[in-house]
XYZ file of N, CA and C in Angstrom:
723
model
N -71.864 -20.956 -11.219
C -72.164 -21.993 -10.250
C -71.092 -22.006 -9.191
N -71.485 -22.240 -7.971
C -70.560 -22.260 -6.859
C -70.706 -23.585 -6.161
N -69.622 -24.353 -6.031
C -69.685 -25.663 -5.404
C -69.023 -25.670 -4.056
N -69.537 -26.471 -3.143
C -68.927 -26.645 -1.847
C -67.737 -27.584 -1.971
N -66.811 -27.463 -1.029
C -65.644 -28.326 -1.035
C -66.018 -29.751 -0.703
N -65.112 -30.687 -1.031
C -65.381 -32.092 -0.744
C -64.875 -32.960 -1.863
N -65.019 -34.263 -1.704
C -64.484 -35.204 -2.674
C -65.545 -35.781 -3.581
N -66.774 -35.283 -3.470
C -67.874 -35.820 -4.275
C -67.856 -35.200 -5.657
N -66.799 -35.578 -6.452
C -66.633 -34.966 -7.773
C -67.595 -35.548 -8.792
N -68.211 -36.683 -8.472
C -69.058 -37.338 -9.456
C -70.498 -36.885 -9.422
N -70.859 -35.926 -8.560
C -72.241 -35.452 -8.506
C -72.260 -33.955 -8.313
N -73.447 -33.352 -8.472
C -73.577 -31.909 -8.291
C -74.126 -31.593 -6.909
N -73.994 -32.534 -5.960
C -74.483 -32.309 -4.605
C -73.776 -31.113 -3.983
N -74.548 -30.200 -3.414
C -73.954 -29.039 -2.749
C -73.702 -27.870 -3.666
N -74.013 -27.983 -4.963
C -73.795 -26.887 -5.904
C -74.969 -25.921 -5.829
N -74.655 -24.651 -5.704
C -75.682 -23.622 -5.556
C -75.590 -22.636 -6.715
N -76.666 -22.439 -7.417
C -76.695 -21.467 -8.500
C -76.846 -20.062 -7.928
N -75.990 -19.136 -8.393
C -76.050 -17.758 -7.936
C -76.875 -16.891 -8.887
N -77.362 -17.479 -9.973
C -78.019 -16.683 -11.006
C -79.209 -15.905 -10.470
N -80.130 -16.578 -9.792
C -81.324 -15.909 -9.308
C -81.006 -14.874 -8.234
N -80.050 -15.212 -7.353
C -79.687 -14.261 -6.310
C -79.079 -13.002 -6.909
N -78.177 -13.145 -7.867
C -77.556 -11.983 -8.503
C -78.581 -11.176 -9.282
N -79.520 -11.869 -9.907
C -80.567 -11.164 -10.652
C -81.416 -10.327 -9.713
N -81.773 -10.900 -8.551
C -82.578 -10.145 -7.593
C -81.842 -8.905 -7.103
N -80.537 -9.045 -6.875
C -79.766 -7.902 -6.404
C -79.655 -6.840 -7.495
N -79.472 -7.281 -8.719
C -79.359 -6.324 -9.826
C -80.658 -5.566 -10.039
N -81.781 -6.251 -9.856
C -83.083 -5.635 -10.096
C -83.674 -4.975 -8.855
N -82.919 -4.944 -7.760
C -83.454 -4.388 -6.509
C -83.989 -2.963 -6.667
N -83.324 -2.045 -7.408
C -83.894 -0.698 -7.564
C -85.271 -0.716 -8.235
N -85.457 -1.592 -9.236
C -86.766 -1.702 -9.882
C -87.816 -2.179 -8.890
N -87.452 -3.173 -8.111
C -88.390 -3.731 -7.141
C -88.715 -2.719 -6.047
N -87.745 -1.855 -5.725
C -88.019 -0.833 -4.719
C -89.058 0.161 -5.226
N -88.930 0.570 -6.492
C -89.911 1.480 -7.077
C -91.289 0.838 -7.078
N -91.358 -0.437 -7.466
C -92.646 -1.125 -7.514
C -93.227 -1.295 -6.110
N -92.378 -1.637 -5.143
C -92.851 -1.791 -3.763
C -93.352 -0.464 -3.200
N -92.684 0.625 -3.572
C -93.122 1.947 -3.124
C -94.508 2.266 -3.685
N -94.716 1.953 -4.962
C -96.027 2.176 -5.590
C -97.109 1.372 -4.868
N -96.825 0.117 -4.587
C -97.795 -0.717 -3.882
C -98.093 -0.145 -2.501
N -97.072 0.396 -1.848
C -97.274 0.975 -0.535
C -98.210 2.173 -0.549
N -98.284 2.858 -1.696
C -99.186 4.001 -1.829
C -100.592 3.604 -2.272
N -100.752 2.355 -2.678
C -102.040 1.901 -3.206
C -103.000 1.549 -2.081
N -103.277 2.530 -1.249
C -104.180 2.306 -0.111
C -105.615 2.145 -0.591
N -106.348 1.309 0.089
C -107.772 1.100 -0.194
C -108.016 0.734 -1.653
N -107.085 -0.059 -2.202
C -107.222 -0.551 -3.579
C -107.393 0.574 -4.595
N -106.666 1.639 -4.397
C -106.739 2.768 -5.317
C -105.390 2.978 -5.982
N -105.394 3.264 -7.289
C -104.164 3.660 -7.965
C -103.699 4.984 -7.367
N -102.437 5.107 -6.982
C -101.975 6.321 -6.294
C -102.084 7.568 -7.171
N -102.137 8.708 -6.507
C -102.088 10.003 -7.186
C -100.643 10.382 -7.496
N -100.444 11.106 -8.587
C -99.110 11.631 -8.904
C -98.586 12.499 -7.763
N -99.463 13.258 -7.124
C -99.041 14.161 -6.047
C -98.573 13.421 -4.803
N -98.861 12.107 -4.704
C -98.404 11.330 -3.559
C -96.942 10.914 -3.676
N -96.374 10.995 -4.852
C -95.009 10.513 -5.072
C -94.013 11.423 -4.371
N -93.244 10.848 -3.478
C -92.208 11.557 -2.726
C -90.879 10.857 -2.986
N -89.894 11.547 -3.558
C -88.612 10.900 -3.872
C -87.955 10.210 -2.688
N -88.241 10.685 -1.494
C -87.616 10.078 -0.315
C -88.050 8.642 -0.103
N -89.177 8.255 -0.710
C -89.662 6.900 -0.533
C -88.920 5.867 -1.343
N -88.075 6.311 -2.287
C -87.348 5.381 -3.157
C -85.975 5.950 -3.520
N -85.294 6.475 -2.511
C -84.060 7.223 -2.760
C -82.961 6.417 -3.436
N -82.833 5.146 -3.109
C -81.774 4.348 -3.713
C -82.062 3.989 -5.170
N -83.268 4.249 -5.640
C -83.637 3.903 -7.006
C -83.827 5.116 -7.896
N -83.581 6.308 -7.389
C -83.921 7.519 -8.136
C -83.188 7.643 -9.465
N -81.955 7.197 -9.548
C -81.238 7.372 -10.809
C -81.815 6.519 -11.931
N -82.611 5.514 -11.577
C -83.238 4.636 -12.566
C -84.714 4.982 -12.805
N -85.256 5.910 -12.036
C -86.695 6.156 -12.033
C -87.110 7.229 -13.032
N -88.394 7.245 -13.348
C -88.962 8.258 -14.235
C -90.411 8.495 -13.868
N -90.889 9.681 -14.201
C -92.302 10.024 -14.131
C -92.754 10.405 -15.530
N -93.957 10.026 -15.890
C -94.432 10.252 -17.248
C -95.862 10.752 -17.252
N -96.244 11.282 -18.402
C -97.609 11.771 -18.626
C -98.108 11.247 -19.956
N -99.322 10.748 -19.967
C -99.905 10.248 -21.214
C -100.244 11.420 -22.124
N -99.833 11.313 -23.396
C -100.100 12.390 -24.346
C -100.909 11.909 -25.550
N -101.107 10.595 -25.662
C -101.899 9.990 -26.735
C -102.258 8.587 -26.261
N -103.204 7.916 -26.929
C -103.613 6.585 -26.463
C -102.461 5.606 -26.264
N -101.434 5.679 -27.112
C -100.318 4.733 -27.008
C -98.985 5.421 -26.722
N -99.040 6.674 -26.274
C -97.800 7.423 -26.069
C -97.788 8.123 -24.719
N -96.588 8.215 -24.133
C -96.380 8.956 -22.892
C -95.115 9.788 -23.038
N -95.106 10.921 -22.361
C -93.948 11.818 -22.375
C -93.230 11.733 -21.036
N -91.910 11.690 -21.074
C -91.119 11.682 -19.842
C -91.148 13.069 -19.229
N -91.550 13.154 -17.970
C -91.553 14.430 -17.263
C -90.361 14.572 -16.327
N -89.963 13.493 -15.681
C -88.813 13.474 -14.783
C -87.999 12.238 -15.124
N -86.684 12.387 -15.231
C -85.833 11.255 -15.582
C -84.615 11.186 -14.677
N -84.303 9.992 -14.182
C -83.098 9.776 -13.409
C -81.872 9.785 -14.306
N -80.713 9.921 -13.698
C -79.477 10.097 -14.456
C -79.107 8.871 -15.286
N -79.487 7.673 -14.854
C -79.147 6.474 -15.619
C -79.818 6.486 -16.987
N -81.058 6.960 -17.035
C -81.757 7.027 -18.312
C -81.113 8.050 -19.242
N -80.685 9.184 -18.665
C -79.987 10.182 -19.471
C -78.662 9.630 -19.989
N -77.972 8.838 -19.158
C -76.706 8.238 -19.578
C -76.911 7.280 -20.745
N -77.988 6.514 -20.709
C -78.259 5.560 -21.787
C -78.493 6.262 -23.125
N -79.125 7.437 -23.070
C -79.436 8.158 -24.295
C -78.365 9.173 -24.670
N -77.477 9.486 -23.724
C -76.444 10.481 -23.995
C -76.987 11.887 -24.056
N -78.148 12.109 -23.434
C -78.782 13.431 -23.443
C -79.850 13.455 -22.367
N -80.349 14.654 -22.054
C -81.469 14.775 -21.129
C -82.745 14.337 -21.855
N -83.498 13.437 -21.229
C -84.678 12.912 -21.929
C -85.997 13.461 -21.383
N -85.954 14.308 -20.363
C -87.186 14.937 -19.895
C -87.805 15.730 -21.037
N -89.084 15.505 -21.289
C -89.780 16.156 -22.390
C -89.856 15.313 -23.648
N -89.088 14.219 -23.695
C -89.094 13.339 -24.864
C -90.133 12.232 -24.692
N -90.607 11.633 -25.792
C -91.500 10.474 -25.669
C -90.784 9.327 -24.964
N -91.508 8.604 -24.135
C -90.928 7.449 -23.464
C -90.434 6.423 -24.471
N -91.089 6.346 -25.604
C -90.706 5.387 -26.649
C -89.353 5.699 -27.271
N -88.759 6.847 -26.945
C -87.417 7.152 -27.438
C -86.399 6.133 -26.958
N -86.700 5.472 -25.849
C -85.798 4.450 -25.320
C -85.913 3.124 -26.068
N -86.924 2.998 -26.901
C -87.218 1.740 -27.582
C -86.820 1.828 -29.058
N -86.309 0.716 -29.581
C -85.936 0.655 -30.994
C -87.169 0.880 -31.865
N -87.030 1.602 -32.983
C -88.193 1.896 -33.841
C -89.015 0.674 -34.223
N -88.363 -0.459 -34.451
C -89.097 -1.658 -34.878
C -90.046 -2.197 -33.817
N -89.835 -1.828 -32.558
C -90.677 -2.347 -31.473
C -91.572 -1.273 -30.844
N -91.631 -0.105 -31.444
C -92.400 0.977 -30.810
C -93.913 0.752 -30.866
N -94.408 0.114 -31.905
C -95.839 -0.190 -31.948
C -96.205 -1.144 -30.818
N -95.374 -2.141 -30.625
C -95.597 -3.114 -29.548
C -95.505 -2.432 -28.182
N -94.550 -1.535 -28.049
C -94.412 -0.794 -26.799
C -95.626 0.101 -26.566
N -96.126 0.713 -27.642
C -97.300 1.567 -27.530
C -98.521 0.806 -27.038
N -98.656 -0.452 -27.453
C -99.768 -1.270 -26.970
C -99.647 -1.504 -25.464
N -98.399 -1.704 -24.991
C -98.183 -1.891 -23.551
C -98.536 -0.617 -22.786
N -98.173 0.539 -23.344
C -98.503 1.817 -22.713
C -100.013 1.996 -22.651
N -100.711 1.580 -23.689
C -102.171 1.694 -23.685
C -102.777 0.823 -22.586
N -102.264 -0.391 -22.414
C -102.737 -1.245 -21.327
C -102.463 -0.604 -19.973
N -101.295 0.018 -19.842
C -100.894 0.659 -18.584
C -101.967 1.614 -18.085
N -102.483 2.448 -18.996
C -103.436 3.474 -18.606
C -104.902 3.037 -18.729
N -105.224 2.242 -19.737
C -106.626 1.903 -19.987
C -107.147 0.806 -19.068
N -106.310 -0.160 -18.707
C -106.829 -1.294 -17.927
C -107.223 -0.908 -16.497
N -106.435 -0.218 -15.701
C -105.000 0.021 -15.799
C -104.227 -1.253 -15.455
N -102.902 -1.213 -15.665
C -102.100 -2.410 -15.472
C -100.670 -2.050 -15.073
N -100.025 -2.991 -14.416
C -98.577 -2.933 -14.205
C -97.933 -3.595 -15.414
N -96.938 -2.952 -15.991
C -96.262 -3.483 -17.175
C -94.789 -3.708 -16.842
N -94.335 -4.924 -17.061
C -92.919 -5.253 -16.881
C -92.363 -5.691 -18.223
N -91.183 -5.187 -18.569
C -90.580 -5.490 -19.866
C -89.153 -5.978 -19.695
N -88.804 -7.007 -20.482
C -87.424 -7.454 -20.614
C -86.909 -6.880 -21.931
N -85.720 -6.315 -21.895
C -85.177 -5.597 -23.043
C -83.754 -6.041 -23.353
N -83.368 -5.891 -24.603
C -81.983 -6.085 -25.010
C -81.605 -4.935 -25.939
N -80.418 -4.404 -25.760
C -80.018 -3.215 -26.515
C -79.670 -3.559 -27.959
N -79.978 -2.618 -28.851
C -79.519 -2.751 -30.233
C -77.994 -2.764 -30.248
N -77.439 -3.557 -31.147
C -75.987 -3.619 -31.284
C -75.472 -2.589 -32.279
N -74.181 -2.647 -32.537
C -73.561 -1.715 -33.468
C -72.150 -1.366 -33.034
N -71.487 -0.570 -33.823
C -70.118 -0.178 -33.513
C -70.073 0.578 -32.181
N -69.216 0.118 -31.284
C -69.079 0.769 -29.984
C -70.250 0.549 -29.054
N -71.126 -0.410 -29.397
C -72.305 -0.687 -28.578
C -72.271 -2.145 -28.121
N -71.666 -2.411 -26.962
C -71.563 -3.794 -26.472
C -72.907 -4.356 -26.067
N -72.932 -5.683 -25.886
C -74.163 -6.350 -25.466
C -74.644 -5.759 -24.145
N -75.930 -5.554 -24.049
C -76.504 -4.997 -22.832
C -77.967 -5.432 -22.736
N -78.373 -5.824 -21.548
C -79.763 -6.165 -21.277
C -80.343 -5.154 -20.306
N -81.655 -5.097 -20.235
C -82.304 -4.148 -19.321
C -83.673 -4.673 -18.921
N -84.166 -4.144 -17.825
C -85.512 -4.426 -17.352
C -86.202 -3.102 -17.064
N -87.505 -3.058 -17.345
C -88.291 -1.848 -17.126
C -89.594 -2.223 -16.439
N -90.044 -1.357 -15.556
C -91.376 -1.500 -14.972
C -92.103 -0.175 -15.132
N -93.394 -0.247 -15.487
C -94.247 0.927 -15.653
C -95.468 0.748 -14.765
N -95.811 1.806 -14.011
C -96.878 1.733 -13.007
C -97.822 2.919 -13.178
N -99.138 2.696 -13.190
C -100.083 3.788 -13.433
C -100.241 4.700 -12.218
N -100.513 5.978 -12.507
C -100.830 6.970 -11.478
C -102.026 7.791 -11.952
N -102.750 8.360 -10.987
C -103.848 9.257 -11.311
C -103.388 10.705 -11.194
N -103.913 11.566 -12.031
C -103.659 12.991 -11.893
C -104.479 13.527 -10.731
N -104.290 14.797 -10.402
C -105.070 15.405 -9.318
C -106.558 15.465 -9.650
N -106.892 15.315 -10.939
C -108.302 15.301 -11.350
C -108.886 13.891 -11.306
N -108.040 12.900 -10.998
C -108.506 11.532 -10.868
C -108.387 10.682 -12.108
N -107.997 11.276 -13.250
C -107.878 10.490 -14.468
C -106.547 9.738 -14.499
N -106.549 8.588 -15.162
C -105.349 7.767 -15.271
C -104.507 8.258 -16.440
N -103.685 9.257 -16.180
C -102.880 9.863 -17.245
C -101.442 10.129 -16.812
N -101.043 9.618 -15.657
C -99.676 9.779 -15.176
C -99.093 8.401 -14.887
N -97.791 8.333 -14.779
C -97.179 7.036 -14.523
C -95.827 7.175 -13.850
N -95.478 6.142 -13.117
C -94.171 6.012 -12.477
C -93.488 4.810 -13.118
N -92.200 4.908 -13.329
C -91.489 3.783 -13.936
C -90.042 3.756 -13.533
N -89.353 2.724 -13.993
C -87.920 2.603 -13.753
C -87.328 1.695 -14.811
N -86.082 1.949 -15.143
C -85.344 1.118 -16.092
C -83.929 0.952 -15.572
N -83.462 -0.287 -15.527
C -82.091 -0.556 -15.111
C -81.446 -1.472 -16.140
N -80.242 -1.136 -16.569
C -79.539 -1.928 -17.573
C -78.393 -2.684 -16.929
N -77.951 -3.738 -17.615
C -76.842 -4.573 -17.153
C -75.855 -4.706 -18.304
N -74.683 -4.110 -18.139
C -73.677 -4.118 -19.190
C -73.142 -2.717 -19.419
N -72.048 -2.638 -20.146
C -71.419 -1.341 -20.419
C -72.244 -0.575 -21.438
N -72.445 0.718 -21.183
C -73.279 1.532 -22.070
C -72.613 1.742 -23.427
N -71.350 2.125 -23.436
C -70.666 2.355 -24.705
C -71.187 3.582 -25.423
N -71.224 3.481 -26.738
C -71.638 4.612 -27.574
C -73.141 4.840 -27.469
N -73.527 6.072 -27.261
C -74.946 6.424 -27.134
C -75.458 7.082 -28.420
N -76.787 7.090 -28.606
C -77.836 6.598 -27.700
C -77.982 5.084 -27.777
N -78.427 4.482 -26.651
C -78.747 3.058 -26.616
C -80.264 2.912 -26.588
N -80.773 2.209 -27.565
C -82.211 1.920 -27.621
C -82.413 0.417 -27.536
N -83.613 0.019 -27.136
C -83.823 -1.372 -26.753
C -84.901 -2.063 -27.570
N -84.653 -3.340 -27.824
C -85.640 -4.238 -28.401
C -86.351 -4.959 -27.263
N -87.619 -5.265 -27.465
C -88.413 -5.929 -26.437
C -88.280 -7.434 -26.598
N -87.843 -8.116 -25.545
C -87.753 -9.577 -25.572
C -88.861 -10.237 -24.755
N -89.557 -9.456 -23.939
C -90.660 -10.006 -23.164
C -91.498 -8.914 -22.535
N -92.811 -9.114 -22.478
C -93.736 -8.170 -21.847
C -94.656 -8.937 -20.910
N -94.820 -8.416 -19.714
C -95.774 -8.962 -18.758
C -96.736 -7.845 -18.365
N -98.024 -8.070 -18.603
C -99.055 -7.089 -18.282
C -99.934 -7.661 -17.171
N -99.952 -6.984 -16.028
C -100.717 -7.446 -14.869
C -101.829 -6.441 -14.580
N -103.058 -6.735 -14.971
C -104.166 -5.789 -14.746
C -104.311 -5.449 -13.268
N -104.577 -4.176 -13.007
C -104.805 -3.699 -11.644
C -106.291 -3.891 -11.370
N -106.647 -5.069 -10.897
C -108.049 -5.430 -10.721
C -108.687 -4.620 -9.605
N -109.843 -4.043 -9.890
C -110.564 -3.267 -8.888
C -109.764 -2.111 -8.343
N -108.884 -1.551 -9.203
C -108.014 -0.435 -8.807
C -106.980 -0.863 -7.767
N -106.830 -2.161 -7.553
C -105.775 -2.678 -6.682
C -104.777 -3.426 -7.542
N -103.813 -4.113 -6.933
C -102.804 -4.784 -7.730
C -102.314 -6.033 -7.033
N -101.679 -6.907 -7.814
C -101.057 -8.095 -7.255
C -99.877 -7.705 -6.388
N -99.404 -8.663 -5.604
C -98.271 -8.385 -4.733
C -97.034 -8.066 -5.567
N -96.218 -7.108 -5.121
C -95.000 -6.785 -5.858
C -93.962 -7.876 -5.716
N -92.981 -7.858 -6.637
C -91.864 -8.779 -6.517
C -91.048 -8.429 -5.283
N -90.357 -9.417 -4.670
C -89.612 -9.145 -3.443
C -88.458 -8.185 -3.668
N -88.148 -7.419 -2.648
C -87.030 -6.478 -2.692
C -85.929 -7.022 -1.817
N -84.728 -7.178 -2.379
C -83.590 -7.621 -1.586
C -82.870 -6.399 -1.058
N -82.732 -6.299 0.249
C -82.181 -5.102 0.859
C -80.882 -5.386 1.569
N -80.073 -4.337 1.759
C -78.859 -4.381 2.552
C -79.066 -3.479 3.753
N -78.032 -3.333 4.555
C -78.120 -2.455 5.717
C -78.372 -1.029 5.259
N -79.167 -0.285 6.052
C -79.495 1.097 5.693
C -78.239 1.939 5.640
N -78.192 2.868 4.700
C -77.060 3.758 4.561
C -77.584 5.134 4.216
N -76.761 6.200 4.381
C -77.237 7.547 4.091
C -77.697 7.672 2.658
N -78.762 8.426 2.458
C -79.313 8.609 1.122
C -78.461 9.584 0.321
N -78.350 9.372 -1.017
C -77.608 10.314 -1.836
C -78.344 11.636 -1.945
N -77.585 12.692 -2.129
C -78.213 14.000 -2.335
C -78.758 14.064 -3.750
N -79.795 14.810 -3.972
C -80.329 14.988 -5.307
C -81.020 16.328 -5.388
N -81.223 16.788 -6.599
C -81.858 18.086 -6.805
C -82.869 17.972 -7.917
N -84.036 18.519 -7.698
C -85.056 18.608 -8.736
C -84.972 19.997 -9.333
N -84.745 20.061 -10.629
C -84.492 21.331 -11.297
C -85.647 22.301 -11.073
N -85.319 23.505 -10.644
C -86.325 24.532 -10.448
C -86.932 24.532 -9.066
N -86.720 23.448 -8.306
C -87.288 23.365 -6.950
C -86.379 22.494 -6.096
N -85.287 23.065 -5.564
C -84.339 22.260 -4.781
C -85.028 21.564 -3.619
N -84.674 20.302 -3.445
C -85.245 19.503 -2.373
C -84.285 19.558 -1.205
N -84.690 20.118 -0.085
C -83.759 20.464 0.968
C -83.595 19.389 2.035
N -84.453 18.383 2.036
C -84.397 17.397 3.101
C -83.569 16.201 2.664
N -82.783 15.667 3.604
C -82.031 14.446 3.349
C -82.276 13.503 4.514
N -82.744 12.301 4.179
C -83.070 11.328 5.209
C -82.474 9.983 4.832
N -82.218 9.099 5.812
C -81.820 7.736 5.462
C -82.919 7.067 4.664
N -82.547 6.225 3.725
C -83.549 5.528 2.913
C -84.292 4.515 3.764
N -85.595 4.454 3.542
C -86.402 3.504 4.304
C -86.084 2.071 3.899
N -85.823 1.870 2.591
C -85.453 0.545 2.118
C -84.225 0.710 1.256
N -83.036 0.553 1.827
C -81.797 0.786 1.098
C -81.435 -0.452 0.318
N -81.053 -0.276 -0.942
C -80.618 -1.381 -1.772
C -79.295 -1.045 -2.387
N -78.529 -2.071 -2.720
C -77.230 -1.861 -3.327
C -77.344 -2.018 -4.828
N -77.005 -0.994 -5.585
C -77.099 -1.021 -7.033
C -75.896 -1.728 -7.611
N -76.121 -2.472 -8.716
C -75.009 -3.118 -9.392
C -74.292 -2.137 -10.310
N -74.961 -1.057 -10.670
C -74.337 -0.052 -11.514
C -73.436 0.810 -10.661
N -72.519 1.552 -11.290
C -71.629 2.431 -10.547
C -72.422 3.540 -9.903
N -72.062 3.855 -8.648
C -72.772 4.873 -7.898
C -72.156 6.233 -8.152
N -72.974 7.275 -8.023
C -72.493 8.622 -8.185
C -72.552 9.337 -6.852
N -71.750 10.375 -6.726
C -71.726 11.113 -5.480
C -73.002 11.877 -5.246
N -73.704 12.241 -6.316
C -74.971 12.915 -6.141
C -75.848 12.606 -7.336
N -77.092 12.897 -7.219
C -78.064 12.600 -8.257
C -78.833 13.851 -8.591
N -78.976 14.114 -9.865
C -79.689 15.306 -10.315
C -80.876 14.864 -11.141
N -82.056 15.225 -10.717
C -83.258 14.937 -11.460
C -83.566 16.111 -12.370
N -83.904 15.811 -13.612
C -84.226 16.860 -14.568
C -85.704 16.783 -14.855
N -86.384 17.905 -14.744
C -87.837 17.958 -14.887
C -88.218 18.768 -16.104
N -89.161 18.231 -16.850
C -89.769 19.017 -17.936
C -90.982 19.721 -17.351
N -90.953 21.017 -17.312
C -92.041 21.785 -16.677
C -93.102 22.240 -17.651
N -93.129 21.658 -18.869
C -94.169 22.039 -19.823
C -95.525 21.666 -19.270
N -96.520 22.468 -19.526
C -97.888 22.178 -19.079
C -98.550 21.214 -20.059
């Protein structure tokens, strides 16, 4: 809480809570990914996987992922940002998305994944990390967004996960504390959550394994991450068919 100066010690007049503002800033990369997805949802259509261009969400790439459905309640990570790899202490491209979730909550997570593709729906999750030796308290937020393959089927997805707190000993897996499922009615979607932006700044360099991305442009919607920034970002892709 932050209070204004003055002699009115007997009341809370002028006191401003910073909680919501700080939360919005911390979650800005997630909101940027979601806003980018909405921007591609032209004519009330779920976007195609081939429409995804990293330049559209450059400040959020380290938190972002692309996935492919491999079973009714399961998806495989195809592309993973560096933050997700840091949380697991390994490259997670090619692994089930549920690897990020504690075993006790994987059935519940699988139901959310099924809604993501079958409804289709936007899925937002509140998470808290499992504890243990060398594993400090940590919270996280995740958003999952449906995509269509080039054949038109709903079997691809875009997502992002951002954590708050020191990572510590890896791997870090998460328990689900809340799930919000928003059906994409008529192949369209509700308005995205607001994105809090700062002044535009140069985009970080990044590389997609096997296909270097040669263009560097200023980010269209630059956001300031609460996590430590890196000098460059490396995306790891699972090229399995």
